[in-house]
């Protein structure tokens, strides 16, 4: 390798990567805010359609075009973090998907971060992920998470327990995304990208 090629290889090895899985019925704010904030942090984000790379209709009728299908994205790992947006319809599809189960189990086995917001922690429950961890969620799935006996439930807006990051809903999504950035890229990066977004102090 020439010196320039060597530098490119080193930079690529240091690049942080995220996989955001987009299912029909996903909450669009949670999908877009998470993806946008991670990209502001210069994390290489792949927005993967659960079923294909075709546009996905979200919970309020907004259509989002994935970068690629989940099948394609699964060939491109590893990822530093796998992110599951919520929305009742989207979360149900994530919870029922064998491909999502495979992705999450592989991520957990590799000690990679798993992040889920709103109703999406129900997919963690369905696939047996993050057992014994403290999690939060939208109130609509709180009861099922508590009754499962698999988790300690928290009312925190964002909850991080080891490699698991969970949050409550659209209104907590900036905090959720910044929590992912801090876990994956560090607190200094959070400090750099927060001021231009004009978030409440």
Tab-separated table of C-alpha atoms in Angstrom:
chain	number	residue	atom	x	y	z
A	1	UNK	CA	0.000	0.000	0.000
A	2	UNK	CA	1.160	3.535	-0.705
A	3	UNK	CA	1.000	6.008	2.219
A	4	UNK	CA	-2.289	7.502	0.988
A	5	UNK	CA	-3.906	4.058	0.695
A	6	UNK	CA	-2.666	3.187	4.167
A	7	UNK	CA	-4.251	6.348	5.602
A	8	UNK	CA	-7.547	5.496	3.872
A	9	UNK	CA	-7.520	2.014	5.397
A	10	UNK	CA	-6.843	3.400	8.874
A	11	UNK	CA	-9.620	5.999	8.518
A	12	UNK	CA	-12.080	3.373	7.337
A	13	UNK	CA	-11.267	1.168	10.301
A	14	UNK	CA	-12.003	4.079	12.661
A	15	UNK	CA	-15.281	5.053	11.013
A	16	UNK	CA	-18.359	4.554	13.185
A	17	UNK	CA	-21.304	2.835	11.534
A	18	UNK	CA	-25.003	2.648	12.346
A	19	UNK	CA	-27.870	0.589	10.978
A	20	UNK	CA	-31.366	2.103	11.270
A	21	UNK	CA	-34.099	-0.403	10.381
A	22	UNK	CA	-37.187	1.122	8.762
A	23	UNK	CA	-40.447	-0.849	8.738
A	24	UNK	CA	-43.837	0.124	7.369
A	25	UNK	CA	-45.722	2.048	10.065
A	26	UNK	CA	-42.569	3.388	11.718
A	27	UNK	CA	-42.731	6.729	13.527
A	28	UNK	CA	-41.261	9.144	10.999
A	29	UNK	CA	-39.889	11.678	13.495
A	30	UNK	CA	-38.002	8.956	15.333
A	31	UNK	CA	-36.602	7.607	12.080
A	32	UNK	CA	-35.509	10.946	10.635
A	33	UNK	CA	-34.236	12.575	13.848
A	34	UNK	CA	-32.146	9.546	14.746
A	35	UNK	CA	-30.686	9.292	11.249
A	36	UNK	CA	-30.046	13.032	10.938
A	37	UNK	CA	-28.352	13.471	14.320
A	38	UNK	CA	-26.097	10.453	13.805
A	39	UNK	CA	-25.066	11.766	10.395
A	40	UNK	CA	-24.316	15.180	11.899
A	41	UNK	CA	-21.904	13.273	14.154
A	42	UNK	CA	-20.252	11.863	11.002
A	43	UNK	CA	-21.457	8.374	11.801
A	44	UNK	CA	-21.970	6.390	8.607
A	45	UNK	CA	-25.699	5.588	8.765
A	46	UNK	CA	-27.403	2.957	6.639
A	47	UNK	CA	-31.178	3.393	6.593
A	48	UNK	CA	-32.411	-0.078	5.666
A	49	UNK	CA	-35.927	-0.984	4.568
A	50	UNK	CA	-37.178	-4.064	6.377
A	51	UNK	CA	-38.766	-5.594	3.278
A	52	UNK	CA	-37.016	-3.851	0.383
A	53	UNK	CA	-35.353	-0.640	-0.758
A	54	UNK	CA	-38.677	0.772	-1.968
A	55	UNK	CA	-40.233	3.838	-0.246
A	56	UNK	CA	-41.732	3.017	3.146
A	57	UNK	CA	-44.984	4.576	4.353
A	58	UNK	CA	-44.657	5.645	7.962
A	59	UNK	CA	-47.263	6.072	10.703
A	60	UNK	CA	-48.493	9.526	9.595
A	61	UNK	CA	-48.349	8.867	5.871
A	62	UNK	CA	-44.862	10.274	5.276
A	63	UNK	CA	-42.938	8.137	2.779
A	64	UNK	CA	-39.223	7.607	3.390
A	65	UNK	CA	-36.803	6.099	0.866
A	66	UNK	CA	-34.296	3.677	2.455
A	67	UNK	CA	-30.656	3.584	1.375
A	68	UNK	CA	-30.951	-0.145	0.750
A	69	UNK	CA	-32.851	-3.225	1.877
A	70	UNK	CA	-32.142	-4.941	5.183
A	71	UNK	CA	-31.010	-8.009	3.245
A	72	UNK	CA	-28.340	-5.866	1.568
A	73	UNK	CA	-27.428	-4.102	4.806
A	74	UNK	CA	-26.944	-7.428	6.600
A	75	UNK	CA	-24.106	-8.177	4.177
A	76	UNK	CA	-22.374	-4.925	5.087
A	77	UNK	CA	-21.742	-5.156	8.819
A	78	UNK	CA	-20.480	-4.985	11.451
A	79	UNK	CA	-22.280	-1.942	12.839
A	80	UNK	CA	-21.427	-0.041	16.005
A	81	UNK	CA	-25.126	0.431	16.735
A	82	UNK	CA	-28.434	-0.945	15.452
A	83	UNK	CA	-31.309	1.528	15.864
A	84	UNK	CA	-35.005	0.602	15.968
A	85	UNK	CA	-37.466	3.503	15.493
A	86	UNK	CA	-40.880	3.044	17.095
A	87	UNK	CA	-44.424	3.526	15.909
A	88	UNK	CA	-46.935	0.797	16.751
A	89	UNK	CA	-47.180	-0.647	13.248
A	90	UNK	CA	-43.464	-0.485	12.624
A	91	UNK	CA	-42.592	-1.955	16.010
A	92	UNK	CA	-44.988	-4.852	15.447
A	93	UNK	CA	-43.280	-5.642	12.154
A	94	UNK	CA	-39.842	-5.413	13.760
A	95	UNK	CA	-40.986	-7.747	16.540
A	96	UNK	CA	-42.288	-10.304	14.032
A	97	UNK	CA	-39.274	-10.254	11.712
A	98	UNK	CA	-36.857	-13.175	11.695
A	99	UNK	CA	-34.278	-10.972	9.933
A	100	UNK	CA	-34.450	-8.385	12.711
A	101	UNK	CA	-34.008	-11.172	15.245
A	102	UNK	CA	-30.857	-12.312	13.454
A	103	UNK	CA	-29.462	-8.769	13.307
A	104	UNK	CA	-30.146	-8.092	16.990
A	105	UNK	CA	-28.802	-11.419	18.212
A	106	UNK	CA	-25.606	-10.931	16.208
A	107	UNK	CA	-25.261	-7.365	17.484
A	108	UNK	CA	-25.702	-8.461	21.092
A	109	UNK	CA	-23.246	-11.341	20.673
A	110	UNK	CA	-20.648	-8.857	19.402
A	111	UNK	CA	-21.268	-6.476	22.319
A	112	UNK	CA	-22.484	-3.825	19.891
A	113	UNK	CA	-24.981	-1.147	20.863
A	114	UNK	CA	-28.707	-1.725	20.378
A	115	UNK	CA	-30.983	1.323	20.560
A	116	UNK	CA	-34.809	1.284	20.538
A	117	UNK	CA	-37.311	4.090	21.017
A	118	UNK	CA	-41.046	4.419	21.688
A	119	UNK	CA	-42.784	1.050	21.117
A	120	UNK	CA	-39.680	-0.556	19.572
A	121	UNK	CA	-38.403	-1.998	22.896
A	122	UNK	CA	-41.226	-4.501	22.385
A	123	UNK	CA	-39.087	-5.926	19.558
A	124	UNK	CA	-36.248	-6.418	22.044
A	125	UNK	CA	-38.653	-8.391	24.209
A	126	UNK	CA	-39.932	-10.431	21.279
A	127	UNK	CA	-36.425	-11.392	20.190
A	128	UNK	CA	-34.996	-12.012	23.674
A	129	UNK	CA	-32.573	-9.081	23.570
A	130	UNK	CA	-31.142	-7.161	26.564
A	131	UNK	CA	-32.569	-9.512	29.181
A	132	UNK	CA	-31.902	-8.286	32.707
A	133	UNK	CA	-31.279	-4.712	31.562
A	134	UNK	CA	-33.049	-1.526	32.640
A	135	UNK	CA	-35.147	-0.090	29.811
A	136	UNK	CA	-37.722	2.573	29.111
A	137	UNK	CA	-40.346	2.903	26.364
A	138	UNK	CA	-43.537	4.600	25.308
A	139	UNK	CA	-46.221	4.038	27.978
A	140	UNK	CA	-48.235	1.922	25.515
A	141	UNK	CA	-45.782	-0.984	25.846
A	142	UNK	CA	-44.719	-0.423	29.459
A	143	UNK	CA	-47.042	-3.088	30.869
A	144	UNK	CA	-45.846	-5.846	28.539
A	145	UNK	CA	-42.203	-5.050	29.286
A	146	UNK	CA	-42.812	-5.047	33.042
A	147	UNK	CA	-44.920	-8.203	33.039
A	148	UNK	CA	-42.343	-10.115	31.022
A	149	UNK	CA	-39.968	-10.189	33.994
A	150	UNK	CA	-37.096	-9.703	31.540
A	151	UNK	CA	-36.371	-6.065	32.382
A	152	UNK	CA	-36.260	-3.440	35.087
A	153	UNK	CA	-38.486	-0.610	33.888
A	154	UNK	CA	-37.474	3.053	34.119
A	155	UNK	CA	-39.483	6.236	33.526
A	156	UNK	CA	-36.344	8.049	32.335
A	157	UNK	CA	-36.614	9.860	29.001
A	158	UNK	CA	-33.485	8.059	27.835
A	159	UNK	CA	-32.085	4.987	29.524
A	160	UNK	CA	-28.663	3.462	28.881
A	161	UNK	CA	-27.746	0.166	30.490
A	162	UNK	CA	-24.477	-1.138	29.126
A	163	UNK	CA	-24.864	-1.564	25.380
A	164	UNK	CA	-28.658	-1.048	25.428
A	165	UNK	CA	-30.146	2.426	24.846
A	166	UNK	CA	-33.908	3.028	25.027
A	167	UNK	CA	-36.157	6.073	24.982
A	168	UNK	CA	-39.813	7.081	25.257
A	169	UNK	CA	-41.083	8.632	22.035
A	170	UNK	CA	-40.883	11.385	19.416
A	171	UNK	CA	-40.455	14.124	22.021
A	172	UNK	CA	-37.397	12.472	23.540
A	173	UNK	CA	-35.787	11.575	20.228
A	174	UNK	CA	-33.134	14.294	20.128
A	175	UNK	CA	-31.986	13.155	23.567
A	176	UNK	CA	-32.124	9.551	22.375
A	177	UNK	CA	-30.042	10.251	19.276
A	178	UNK	CA	-27.497	12.304	21.220
A	179	UNK	CA	-27.275	9.462	23.734
A	180	UNK	CA	-26.387	7.130	20.886
A	181	UNK	CA	-23.778	9.594	19.603
A	182	UNK	CA	-22.226	9.836	23.058
A	183	UNK	CA	-22.092	6.040	23.396
A	184	UNK	CA	-20.645	5.456	19.944
A	185	UNK	CA	-18.518	8.553	19.238
A	186	UNK	CA	-17.989	10.232	22.612
A	187	UNK	CA	-19.145	13.227	24.634
A	188	UNK	CA	-16.924	15.684	22.744
A	189	UNK	CA	-18.777	14.962	19.512
A	190	UNK	CA	-22.089	15.634	21.277
A	191	UNK	CA	-20.741	19.018	22.371
A	192	UNK	CA	-19.732	19.836	18.798
A	193	UNK	CA	-23.025	19.001	17.086
A	194	UNK	CA	-25.538	20.220	19.681
A	195	UNK	CA	-25.263	24.069	19.449
A	196	UNK	CA	-26.215	24.380	15.738
A	197	UNK	CA	-29.420	22.401	16.381
A	198	UNK	CA	-30.604	25.100	18.827
A	199	UNK	CA	-31.905	22.575	21.333
A	200	UNK	CA	-33.205	23.769	24.725
A	201	UNK	CA	-30.452	24.057	27.294
